[in-house]
Amino acid sequence: GAGVSQSPRYKVAKRGRDVALRCDSISGHVTLYWYRQTLGQGSEVLTYSQSDAQRDKSGRPSGRFSAERPERSVSTLKIQRTEQGDSAVYLCASSYTPSGTNTKEAFFGQGTRLTVV
Amino acid sequence: GNSVTQMEGPVTLSEEAFLTINCTYTATGYPSLFWYVQYPGEGLQLLLKATKADDKGSNKGFEATYRKETTSFHLEKGSVQVSDSAVYFCALTPGGGYNKLIFGAGTRLAVHP
């Protein structure tokens, strides 16, 4: 595909349940990020992973949040035992470094809006 | 540490008005600076960037200049349109090979005809 795609777009979960959010990133992009975006508080990085030919490294920011990367361009953010405070928009982004520069450019998905009830 | 602070919104303007959205940063090393825009119902898109001091990023009539002396990267546009209504995020990547993109809280812009 042409861009980063996230699914589902909207998710309602009962408090205490586990959820999984999917991200299909851009082929060839090495670094993949998950961010949590809350209104007025900006975006907080939850995890990032860098996949190379040898191995994948996935960040594990806290016990309830984890990211898996079963394929190089696919990532799943898992949230265990959801809490109401987890209600937010979860953004996935993949990045690459344009040749001739040392700056990474990030491309974002549309986000998944999670509501925990 | 690394952080980005931008002016709180919402910013409400009439069409053709001048826009400034302030952004200041704190960073170790030599960061690259970005403005991202999020239109309603869409994901974040890169609007413009600057990679070193005194660089000016520009796109779609928007401009921002990397000011190292004031640690600022204010976004400006001379004449806004209704279609510019969106949320604007200032961001940085720290220098030294650190990959994380750090965002400000976002500023909502509403432009009325």
Coordinates of N, CA and C in Angstrom, one line a residue:
Chain A
G1 N 0.8 -1.2 0.0 CA 0.0 0.0 0.0 C 0.9 1.3 0.0
A2 N 0.2 2.4 -0.2 CA 0.9 3.6 -0.3 C 1.3 4.2 1.0
G3 N 0.6 3.9 2.1 CA 0.9 4.5 3.4 C 0.7 3.5 4.5
V4 N 0.7 4.1 5.7 CA 0.6 3.3 6.9 C -0.9 3.1 7.2
S5 N -1.3 1.9 7.5 CA -2.7 1.6 7.7 C -2.9 1.0 9.0
Q6 N -3.9 1.4 9.8 CA -4.2 0.9 11.1 C -5.6 0.3 11.1
S7 N -5.7 -0.7 11.9 CA -7.1 -1.3 12.1 C -7.2 -1.8 13.5
P8 N -8.4 -1.8 14.1 CA -9.6 -1.1 13.5 C -9.4 0.4 13.7
R9 N -10.3 1.2 13.1 CA -10.3 2.6 13.3 C -10.9 3.0 14.6
Y10 N -11.9 2.3 15.1 CA -12.5 2.5 16.4 C -12.6 1.2 17.1
K11 N -12.4 1.3 18.4 CA -12.5 0.1 19.2 C -13.1 0.5 20.6
V12 N -14.1 -0.2 21.0 CA -14.7 -0.1 22.3 C -14.4 -1.3 23.1
A13 N -13.8 -1.2 24.2 CA -13.5 -2.4 25.1 C -14.0 -2.2 26.5
K14 N -14.4 -3.3 27.0 CA -14.8 -3.3 28.4 C -13.5 -3.2 29.3
R15 N -13.6 -2.5 30.4 CA -12.5 -2.4 31.3 C -12.1 -3.8 31.8
G16 N -10.8 -4.0 31.7 CA -10.3 -5.3 32.2 C -10.0 -6.2 31.1
R17 N -10.5 -6.0 29.9 CA -10.3 -6.8 28.7 C -9.0 -6.5 28.1
D18 N -8.5 -7.4 27.3 CA -7.3 -7.2 26.5 C -7.7 -6.7 25.1
V19 N -6.9 -5.9 24.5 CA -7.1 -5.5 23.1 C -5.9 -5.6 22.3
A20 N -6.0 -5.7 21.0 CA -4.9 -5.8 20.1 C -5.2 -4.8 18.9
L21 N -4.3 -4.0 18.6 CA -4.4 -3.0 17.6 C -3.3 -3.3 16.5
R22 N -3.7 -3.2 15.2 CA -2.8 -3.6 14.2 C -2.3 -2.4 13.4
C23 N -1.1 -2.6 12.9 CA -0.5 -1.5 12.1 C 0.2 -2.2 10.9
D24 N -0.1 -1.8 9.7 CA 0.6 -2.2 8.5 C 1.4 -1.0 8.0
S25 N 2.7 -1.1 8.2 CA 3.6 0.0 7.8 C 4.0 -0.1 6.4
I26 N 4.9 0.9 6.0 CA 5.4 1.0 4.7 C 6.5 0.0 4.5
S27 N 6.5 -0.7 3.4 CA 7.5 -1.7 3.1 C 8.9 -1.0 3.0
G28 N 9.8 -1.5 3.6 CA 11.2 -0.9 3.5 C 11.5 0.0 4.7
H29 N 10.5 0.4 5.4 CA 10.8 1.2 6.6 C 11.2 0.4 7.7
V30 N 12.3 0.8 8.3 CA 12.9 -0.1 9.4 C 12.3 0.2 10.7
T31 N 12.1 1.4 11.1 CA 11.7 1.7 12.5 C 10.2 2.0 12.5
L32 N 9.6 1.4 13.5 CA 8.1 1.5 13.7 C 7.8 1.9 15.1
Y33 N 6.9 2.9 15.2 CA 6.6 3.5 16.5 C 5.1 3.3 16.8
W34 N 4.8 3.2 18.1 CA 3.4 3.3 18.5 C 3.4 4.5 19.5
Y35 N 2.4 5.4 19.3 CA 2.2 6.6 20.1 C 0.8 6.6 20.6
R36 N 0.6 7.2 21.8 CA -0.7 7.4 22.3 C -0.9 8.9 22.3
Q37 N -2.1 9.3 21.7 CA -2.4 10.7 21.6 C -3.6 11.0 22.4
T38 N -3.5 12.0 23.3 CA -4.6 12.4 24.1 C -4.8 13.9 23.9
L39 N -6.0 14.4 23.9 CA -6.3 15.7 23.6 C -5.6 16.6 24.6
G40 N -4.8 17.6 24.1 CA -4.2 18.6 25.0 C -2.9 18.1 25.7
Q41 N -2.6 16.8 25.5 CA -1.4 16.3 26.1 C -0.4 15.8 25.1
G42 N -0.7 16.0 23.8 CA 0.3 15.6 22.8 C 0.4 14.1 22.6
S43 N 1.5 13.7 22.1 CA 1.6 12.3 21.8 C 2.8 11.7 22.6
E44 N 2.5 10.6 23.2 CA 3.5 9.9 24.1 C 3.9 8.7 23.3
V45 N 5.2 8.5 23.2 CA 5.7 7.3 22.6 C 5.5 6.1 23.6
L46 N 4.9 5.0 23.0 CA 4.7 3.8 23.8 C 5.8 2.8 23.6
T47 N 6.2 2.7 22.3 CA 7.2 1.7 22.0 C 7.7 1.9 20.6
Y48 N 8.9 1.4 20.3 CA 9.4 1.5 19.0 C 10.2 0.2 18.8
S49 N 10.3 -0.2 17.5 CA 11.0 -1.3 17.2 C 11.8 -1.1 15.9
Q50 N 13.0 -1.7 15.9 CA 13.8 -1.6 14.7 C 14.1 -3.0 14.2
S51 N 13.6 -3.2 13.0 CA 13.8 -4.6 12.4 C 14.9 -4.6 11.4
D52 N 15.8 -5.5 11.6 CA 16.8 -5.6 10.5 C 16.8 -7.1 10.1
A53 N 17.7 -7.4 9.3 CA 17.7 -8.8 8.7 C 17.9 -9.8 9.8
Q54 N 18.6 -9.5 10.9 CA 18.9 -10.5 11.9 C 17.9 -10.6 12.9
R55 N 17.3 -9.5 13.5 CA 16.4 -9.7 14.6 C 15.5 -8.4 14.7
D56 N 14.5 -8.6 15.5 CA 13.6 -7.5 15.8 C 13.7 -7.2 17.2
K57 N 13.6 -5.9 17.5 CA 13.6 -5.4 18.9 C 12.4 -4.7 19.2
S58 N 11.6 -5.1 20.1 CA 10.3 -4.3 20.4 C 10.4 -3.8 21.8
G59 N 10.0 -2.5 21.9 CA 10.1 -1.9 23.2 C 8.9 -2.4 24.1
R60 N 9.2 -2.4 25.3 CA 8.2 -2.8 26.3 C 8.1 -1.8 27.4
P61 N 7.3 -0.7 27.2 CA 7.3 0.4 28.1 C 6.7 0.1 29.4
S62 N 5.8 -0.8 29.5 CA 5.2 -1.1 30.8 C 4.6 -2.5 30.7
G63 N 4.2 -3.0 31.9 CA 3.8 -4.4 31.9 C 2.5 -4.6 31.1
R64 N 1.6 -3.6 30.9 CA 0.4 -3.9 30.2 C 0.5 -3.6 28.7
F65 N 1.5 -2.9 28.3 CA 1.6 -2.5 26.9 C 2.8 -3.3 26.3
S66 N 2.5 -3.9 25.2 CA 3.6 -4.6 24.5 C 3.3 -4.6 23.0
A67 N 4.4 -4.6 22.2 CA 4.3 -4.6 20.7 C 5.0 -5.8 20.2
E68 N 4.4 -6.4 19.2 CA 5.0 -7.5 18.5 C 5.1 -7.2 17.0
R69 N 6.0 -7.8 16.4 CA 6.3 -7.5 15.0 C 6.4 -8.8 14.2
P70 N 5.3 -9.5 14.0 CA 5.4 -10.8 13.4 C 6.0 -10.8 12.0
E71 N 5.8 -9.7 11.3 CA 6.4 -9.5 10.0 C 7.1 -8.1 9.9
R72 N 7.9 -7.9 9.0 CA 8.7 -6.7 9.0 C 7.8 -5.5 8.9
S73 N 6.7 -5.5 8.2 CA 5.9 -4.4 8.0 C 4.6 -4.5 8.7
V74 N 4.5 -5.3 9.7 CA 3.3 -5.5 10.5 C 3.6 -5.4 12.0
S75 N 2.9 -4.6 12.7 CA 3.0 -4.6 14.2 C 1.7 -4.7 14.8
T76 N 1.7 -5.3 16.0 CA 0.5 -5.4 16.8 C 0.8 -4.8 18.2
L77 N 0.0 -3.8 18.6 CA 0.1 -3.3 19.9 C -0.9 -4.0 20.8
K78 N -0.5 -4.6 21.9 CA -1.4 -5.3 22.8 C -1.5 -4.5 24.1
I79 N -2.7 -4.3 24.5 CA -2.9 -3.7 25.8 C -3.7 -4.7 26.7
Q80 N -3.1 -5.0 27.8 CA -3.7 -6.0 28.7 C -4.5 -5.3 29.8
R81 N -5.6 -5.9 30.2 CA -6.3 -5.4 31.3 C -6.6 -3.9 31.2
T82 N -7.3 -3.6 30.1 CA -7.5 -2.2 29.8 C -8.1 -1.4 31.0
E83 N -7.7 -0.1 31.1 CA -8.3 0.8 32.1 C -8.9 1.9 31.4
Q84 N -9.8 2.7 32.1 CA -10.5 3.8 31.5 C -9.5 4.8 31.0
G85 N -8.4 5.0 31.7 CA -7.3 5.9 31.4 C -6.6 5.6 30.1
D86 N -6.8 4.4 29.6 CA -6.2 4.0 28.3 C -7.0 4.5 27.1
S87 N -8.2 5.1 27.3 CA -8.9 5.7 26.3 C -8.1 6.8 25.6
A88 N -7.9 6.7 24.3 CA -7.0 7.6 23.6 C -7.0 7.2 22.1
V89 N -6.3 8.0 21.3 CA -6.0 7.6 19.9 C -4.6 7.0 19.9
Y90 N -4.5 5.8 19.3 CA -3.2 5.1 19.2 C -2.8 5.2 17.8
L91 N -1.6 5.9 17.7 CA -1.0 6.1 16.3 C 0.1 5.2 16.1
C92 N 0.2 4.7 14.9 CA 1.4 4.0 14.4 C 2.1 4.8 13.4
A93 N 3.4 4.7 13.4 CA 4.2 5.5 12.5 C 5.4 4.6 12.1
S94 N 5.8 4.7 10.8 CA 7.1 4.1 10.4 C 8.0 5.2 9.8
S95 N 9.2 4.9 9.9 CA 10.2 6.0 9.5 C 11.3 5.4 8.7
Y96 N 11.9 6.3 7.9 CA 13.1 5.9 7.1 C 13.9 7.2 7.0
T97 N 15.2 7.0 6.6 CA 16.1 8.1 6.5 C 16.3 8.3 5.0
P98 N 15.8 9.5 4.4 CA 16.1 9.7 3.0 C 17.6 9.7 2.7
S99 N 17.9 9.2 1.6 CA 19.3 9.1 1.2 C 19.9 10.5 1.2
G100 N 21.1 10.6 1.7 CA 21.8 11.9 1.7 C 21.5 12.7 2.9
T101 N 20.7 12.3 3.8 CA 20.3 13.0 5.0 C 20.6 12.1 6.2
N102 N 20.6 12.8 7.3 CA 20.6 12.0 8.6 C 19.4 12.2 9.4
T103 N 18.3 12.6 8.8 CA 17.0 12.9 9.5 C 16.0 11.8 9.1
K104 N 15.4 11.3 10.1 CA 14.3 10.3 9.9 C 13.0 11.0 9.6
E105 N 12.3 10.6 8.6 CA 11.0 11.1 8.3 C 10.0 10.0 8.7
A106 N 8.9 10.4 9.4 CA 7.9 9.5 9.9 C 6.6 9.6 9.1
F107 N 6.0 8.5 8.9 CA 4.7 8.5 8.2 C 3.7 7.8 9.2
F108 N 2.6 8.5 9.3 CA 1.6 8.0 10.4 C 0.4 7.4 9.7
G109 N -0.2 6.4 10.5 CA -1.5 5.9 10.1 C -2.6 6.9 10.6
Q110 N -3.8 6.5 10.4 CA -4.9 7.4 10.8 C -5.3 7.2 12.2
G111 N -4.7 6.2 12.9 CA -5.0 6.0 14.3 C -6.1 5.1 14.6
T112 N -6.1 4.5 15.7 CA -7.2 3.8 16.3 C -7.7 4.5 17.5
R113 N -9.0 4.8 17.5 CA -9.6 5.5 18.7 C -10.1 4.4 19.6
L114 N -9.5 4.3 20.8 CA -9.9 3.2 21.8 C -10.7 3.9 22.9
T115 N -11.8 3.3 23.1 CA -12.7 3.8 24.2 C -12.9 2.7 25.2
V116 N -12.4 2.8 26.4 CA -12.6 1.8 27.4 C -13.8 2.2 28.3
V117 N -14.7 1.3 28.4 CA -16.0 1.6 29.2 C -16.1 0.7 30.4
Chain B
G1 N 16.6 17.0 29.4 CA 15.8 16.1 28.5 C 15.4 16.8 27.3
N2 N 14.6 16.1 26.5 CA 14.0 16.6 25.2 C 12.6 16.8 25.4
S3 N 12.1 18.0 25.0 CA 10.7 18.3 25.0 C 10.3 19.4 24.1
V4 N 9.0 19.5 23.8 CA 8.5 20.5 22.9 C 7.3 21.2 23.5
T5 N 7.3 22.5 23.5 CA 6.2 23.3 24.0 C 5.6 24.1 23.0
Q6 N 4.3 24.0 22.8 CA 3.7 24.9 21.8 C 2.5 25.6 22.4
M7 N 2.1 26.7 21.8 CA 1.0 27.5 22.3 C -0.3 26.7 22.4
E8 N -1.1 27.0 23.4 CA -2.3 26.3 23.5 C -3.4 26.8 22.6
G9 N -4.2 26.0 22.1 CA -5.3 26.5 21.3 C -6.6 26.5 22.0
P10 N -7.7 26.6 21.3 CA -7.7 26.7 19.9 C -7.4 28.1 19.4
V11 N -6.9 28.2 18.2 CA -6.6 29.5 17.6 C -7.7 29.6 16.5
T12 N -8.5 30.7 16.6 CA -9.6 31.0 15.7 C -9.3 32.2 14.9
L13 N -9.3 32.1 13.6 CA -8.9 33.2 12.7 C -10.0 33.3 11.6
S14 N -10.0 34.5 11.0 CA -10.8 34.7 9.8 C -10.0 34.4 8.6
E15 N -10.6 34.0 7.5 CA -9.9 33.7 6.3 C -9.0 34.9 5.9
E16 N -7.8 34.6 5.4 CA -6.8 35.6 5.0 C -6.1 36.3 6.1
A17 N -6.4 35.9 7.3 CA -5.6 36.4 8.5 C -4.2 35.8 8.5
F18 N -3.3 36.5 9.3 CA -1.9 36.0 9.4 C -1.9 35.0 10.6
L19 N -1.2 33.9 10.4 CA -1.1 32.9 11.5 C 0.3 32.8 12.0
T20 N 0.4 32.7 13.3 CA 1.6 32.3 14.0 C 1.2 31.3 15.1
I21 N 1.9 30.2 15.1 CA 1.8 29.2 16.2 C 3.2 29.0 16.8
N22 N 3.3 29.4 18.0 CA 4.6 29.4 18.7 C 5.0 28.0 19.1
C23 N 6.3 27.7 18.9 CA 6.9 26.4 19.4 C 8.3 26.6 19.9
T24 N 8.5 26.2 21.1 CA 9.9 26.2 21.6 C 10.3 24.8 22.0
Y25 N 11.6 24.5 22.1 CA 12.0 23.2 22.4 C 13.2 23.2 23.4
T26 N 13.3 22.0 23.9 CA 14.5 21.7 24.8 C 15.1 20.5 24.2
A27 N 16.4 20.5 24.0 CA 17.0 19.3 23.4 C 18.5 19.2 23.8
T28 N 18.9 18.0 24.0 CA 20.4 17.8 24.1 C 20.9 17.5 22.7
G29 N 22.0 18.1 22.4 CA 22.6 17.9 21.0 C 21.9 18.8 20.0
Y30 N 21.9 18.3 18.8 CA 21.4 19.1 17.6 C 20.2 18.5 17.0
P31 N 19.0 18.9 17.4 CA 17.8 18.2 16.9 C 17.4 18.6 15.5
S32 N 16.6 17.8 14.9 CA 15.9 18.3 13.7 C 14.5 18.6 14.2
L33 N 13.9 19.6 13.5 CA 12.6 20.1 13.9 C 11.5 19.9 12.8
F34 N 10.3 19.7 13.2 CA 9.2 19.4 12.3 C 7.9 20.1 12.7
W35 N 7.1 20.3 11.7 CA 5.7 20.6 11.9 C 4.9 19.5 11.2
Y36 N 4.0 18.9 12.0 CA 3.0 17.9 11.4 C 1.6 18.5 11.5
V37 N 0.8 18.1 10.6 CA -0.6 18.6 10.6 C -1.5 17.4 10.5
Q38 N -2.6 17.5 11.3 CA -3.6 16.5 11.3 C -5.0 17.1 10.9
Y39 N -5.4 16.8 9.7 CA -6.7 17.3 9.2 C -7.8 16.4 9.8
P40 N -9.0 16.9 10.0 CA -10.1 16.1 10.6 C -10.2 14.7 9.9
G41 N -10.2 13.7 10.7 CA -10.4 12.3 10.2 C -9.2 11.7 9.5
E42 N -8.1 12.4 9.6 CA -6.9 11.8 8.9 C -5.8 11.7 9.9
G43 N -4.7 11.0 9.4 CA -3.5 10.8 10.2 C -2.6 12.0 10.2
L44 N -1.6 12.0 10.9 CA -0.6 13.0 10.9 C 0.2 13.0 9.6
Q45 N 0.4 14.2 9.1 CA 1.2 14.4 7.9 C 2.3 15.4 8.1
L46 N 3.5 15.1 7.6 CA 4.6 16.0 7.7 C 4.3 17.3 6.9
L47 N 4.4 18.4 7.5 CA 4.1 19.7 6.8 C 5.4 20.3 6.3
L48 N 6.4 20.4 7.2 CA 7.7 21.0 6.9 C 8.7 20.6 7.9
K49 N 10.0 20.8 7.6 CA 11.0 20.4 8.5 C 12.2 21.3 8.3
A50 N 13.1 21.3 9.3 CA 14.4 22.0 9.2 C 15.4 21.2 10.0
T51 N 16.5 21.0 9.5 CA 17.5 20.0 10.1 C 18.7 20.7 10.8
K52 N 18.9 22.0 10.6 CA 19.9 22.7 11.3 C 19.6 24.2 11.5
A53 N 20.4 24.8 12.3 CA 20.1 26.2 12.7 C 20.1 27.1 11.5
D54 N 19.1 28.0 11.5 CA 18.8 29.0 10.5 C 18.2 28.4 9.2
D55 N 18.0 27.1 9.2 CA 17.2 26.6 8.0 C 15.8 27.0 8.1
K56 N 15.2 27.2 7.0 CA 13.8 27.6 6.9 C 13.1 26.4 6.2
G57 N 12.1 25.8 6.8 CA 11.2 24.9 6.2 C 10.0 25.6 5.6
S58 N 9.5 25.1 4.5 CA 8.3 25.8 3.9 C 7.5 24.8 3.1
N59 N 6.2 24.9 3.1 CA 5.3 24.1 2.3 C 3.9 24.6 2.4
K60 N 3.2 24.6 1.3 CA 1.8 25.1 1.2 C 1.6 26.4 1.8
G61 N 2.6 27.3 1.7 CA 2.5 28.7 2.2 C 2.9 28.8 3.6
F62 N 3.1 27.7 4.3 CA 3.6 27.7 5.7 C 5.1 27.8 5.7
E63 N 5.6 28.5 6.8 CA 7.1 28.6 6.9 C 7.4 28.5 8.4
A64 N 8.6 28.0 8.7 CA 9.1 28.0 10.0 C 10.6 28.0 10.0
T65 N 11.3 28.8 10.8 CA 12.7 29.0 10.8 C 13.3 28.4 12.1
Y66 N 14.3 27.6 11.9 CA 15.0 27.0 13.1 C 15.9 28.0 13.7
R67 N 15.5 28.5 14.9 CA 16.2 29.5 15.6 C 16.9 28.9 16.9
K68 N 18.2 28.7 16.7 CA 18.9 28.0 17.8 C 19.1 28.9 19.0
E69 N 19.2 30.2 18.8 CA 19.5 31.1 19.9 C 18.3 31.3 20.8
T70 N 17.1 31.1 20.2 CA 15.9 31.2 21.0 C 15.2 29.9 21.2
T71 N 15.8 28.8 20.7 CA 15.3 27.4 20.7 C 13.8 27.4 20.3
S72 N 13.6 28.0 19.1 CA 12.2 28.2 18.7 C 12.0 27.7 17.2
F73 N 10.8 27.4 16.8 CA 10.5 26.9 15.5 C 9.0 27.3 15.2
H74 N 8.8 28.6 15.2 CA 7.4 29.1 15.1 C 6.8 28.9 13.7
L75 N 5.6 28.5 13.6 CA 4.9 28.2 12.3 C 4.2 29.5 11.9
E76 N 4.3 29.9 10.7 CA 3.7 31.1 10.2 C 3.1 30.9 8.8
K77 N 2.0 31.6 8.6 CA 1.4 31.6 7.2 C 0.8 33.0 7.0
G78 N 1.0 33.6 5.9 CA 0.6 35.0 5.7 C -0.9 35.1 5.5
S79 N -1.6 34.1 4.9 CA -3.0 34.3 4.6 C -3.6 32.9 4.7
V80 N -4.3 32.6 5.8 CA -4.9 31.3 6.0 C -6.2 31.1 5.3
Q81 N -6.5 29.9 5.0 CA -7.7 29.5 4.3 C -8.6 28.6 5.2
V82 N -9.8 28.5 4.9 CA -10.7 27.6 5.7 C -10.1 26.1 5.7
S83 N -9.5 25.8 4.5 CA -9.0 24.4 4.4 C -7.7 24.2 5.3
D84 N -7.2 25.2 5.9 CA -6.1 25.0 6.8 C -6.5 24.6 8.2
S85 N -7.8 24.6 8.4 CA -8.3 24.2 9.8 C -7.9 22.8 10.1
A86 N -7.2 22.6 11.1 CA -6.6 21.3 11.5 C -5.9 21.4 12.9
V87 N -5.3 20.4 13.3 CA -4.4 20.4 14.5 C -3.0 20.4 14.0
Y88 N -2.2 21.3 14.6 CA -0.8 21.4 14.2 C 0.1 20.9 15.3
F89 N 1.1 20.1 15.0 CA 2.0 19.6 16.0 C 3.4 19.9 15.7
C90 N 4.1 20.5 16.6 CA 5.5 20.8 16.5 C 6.3 19.5 17.1
A91 N 7.4 19.1 16.5 CA 8.1 17.9 16.9 C 9.6 18.0 16.7
L92 N 10.3 17.2 17.4 CA 11.7 17.1 17.1 C 12.2 15.7 17.2
T93 N 13.3 15.4 16.5 CA 14.1 14.2 16.8 C 15.4 14.7 17.3
P94 N 15.8 14.2 18.5 CA 17.1 14.6 19.1 C 18.2 14.2 18.2
G95 N 19.3 14.9 18.3 CA 20.5 14.5 17.5 C 21.2 13.2 18.1
G96 N 22.3 12.9 17.5 CA 23.0 11.8 18.0 C 22.5 10.4 17.7
G97 N 21.7 10.3 16.6 CA 21.2 9.0 16.2 C 20.0 8.5 17.0
Y98 N 19.5 9.3 17.9 CA 18.4 8.9 18.6 C 17.1 9.0 17.8
N99 N 16.3 8.0 17.6 CA 15.3 8.0 16.6 C 14.0 8.6 16.9
K100 N 13.7 8.7 18.2 CA 12.4 9.0 18.7 C 11.9 10.4 18.2
L101 N 10.6 10.4 17.8 CA 10.0 11.7 17.4 C 9.2 12.2 18.6
I102 N 9.5 13.4 19.1 CA 8.9 13.9 20.3 C 8.0 15.1 19.9
F103 N 6.7 15.0 20.3 CA 5.7 16.0 19.9 C 5.4 17.0 21.0
G104 N 4.9 18.1 20.6 CA 4.2 19.0 21.5 C 2.7 18.6 21.6
A105 N 2.0 19.3 22.4 CA 0.6 18.9 22.7 C -0.4 19.2 21.5
G106 N 0.0 19.9 20.5 CA -0.8 20.2 19.4 C -1.6 21.5 19.6
T107 N -1.9 22.2 18.5 CA -2.6 23.4 18.5 C -3.7 23.3 17.5
R108 N -5.0 23.4 17.9 CA -6.1 23.4 17.0 C -6.3 24.7 16.3
L109 N -6.3 24.8 15.0 CA -6.6 26.0 14.3 C -8.0 25.9 13.6
A110 N -8.8 26.9 13.8 CA -10.1 26.9 13.2 C -10.1 28.2 12.4
V111 N -10.4 28.1 11.1 CA -10.4 29.3 10.2 C -11.9 29.4 9.7
H112 N -12.4 30.6 9.9 CA -13.8 30.9 9.5 C -13.8 31.8 8.2
P113 N -14.8 31.6 7.4 CA -14.9 32.4 6.2 C -15.2 33.8 6.5

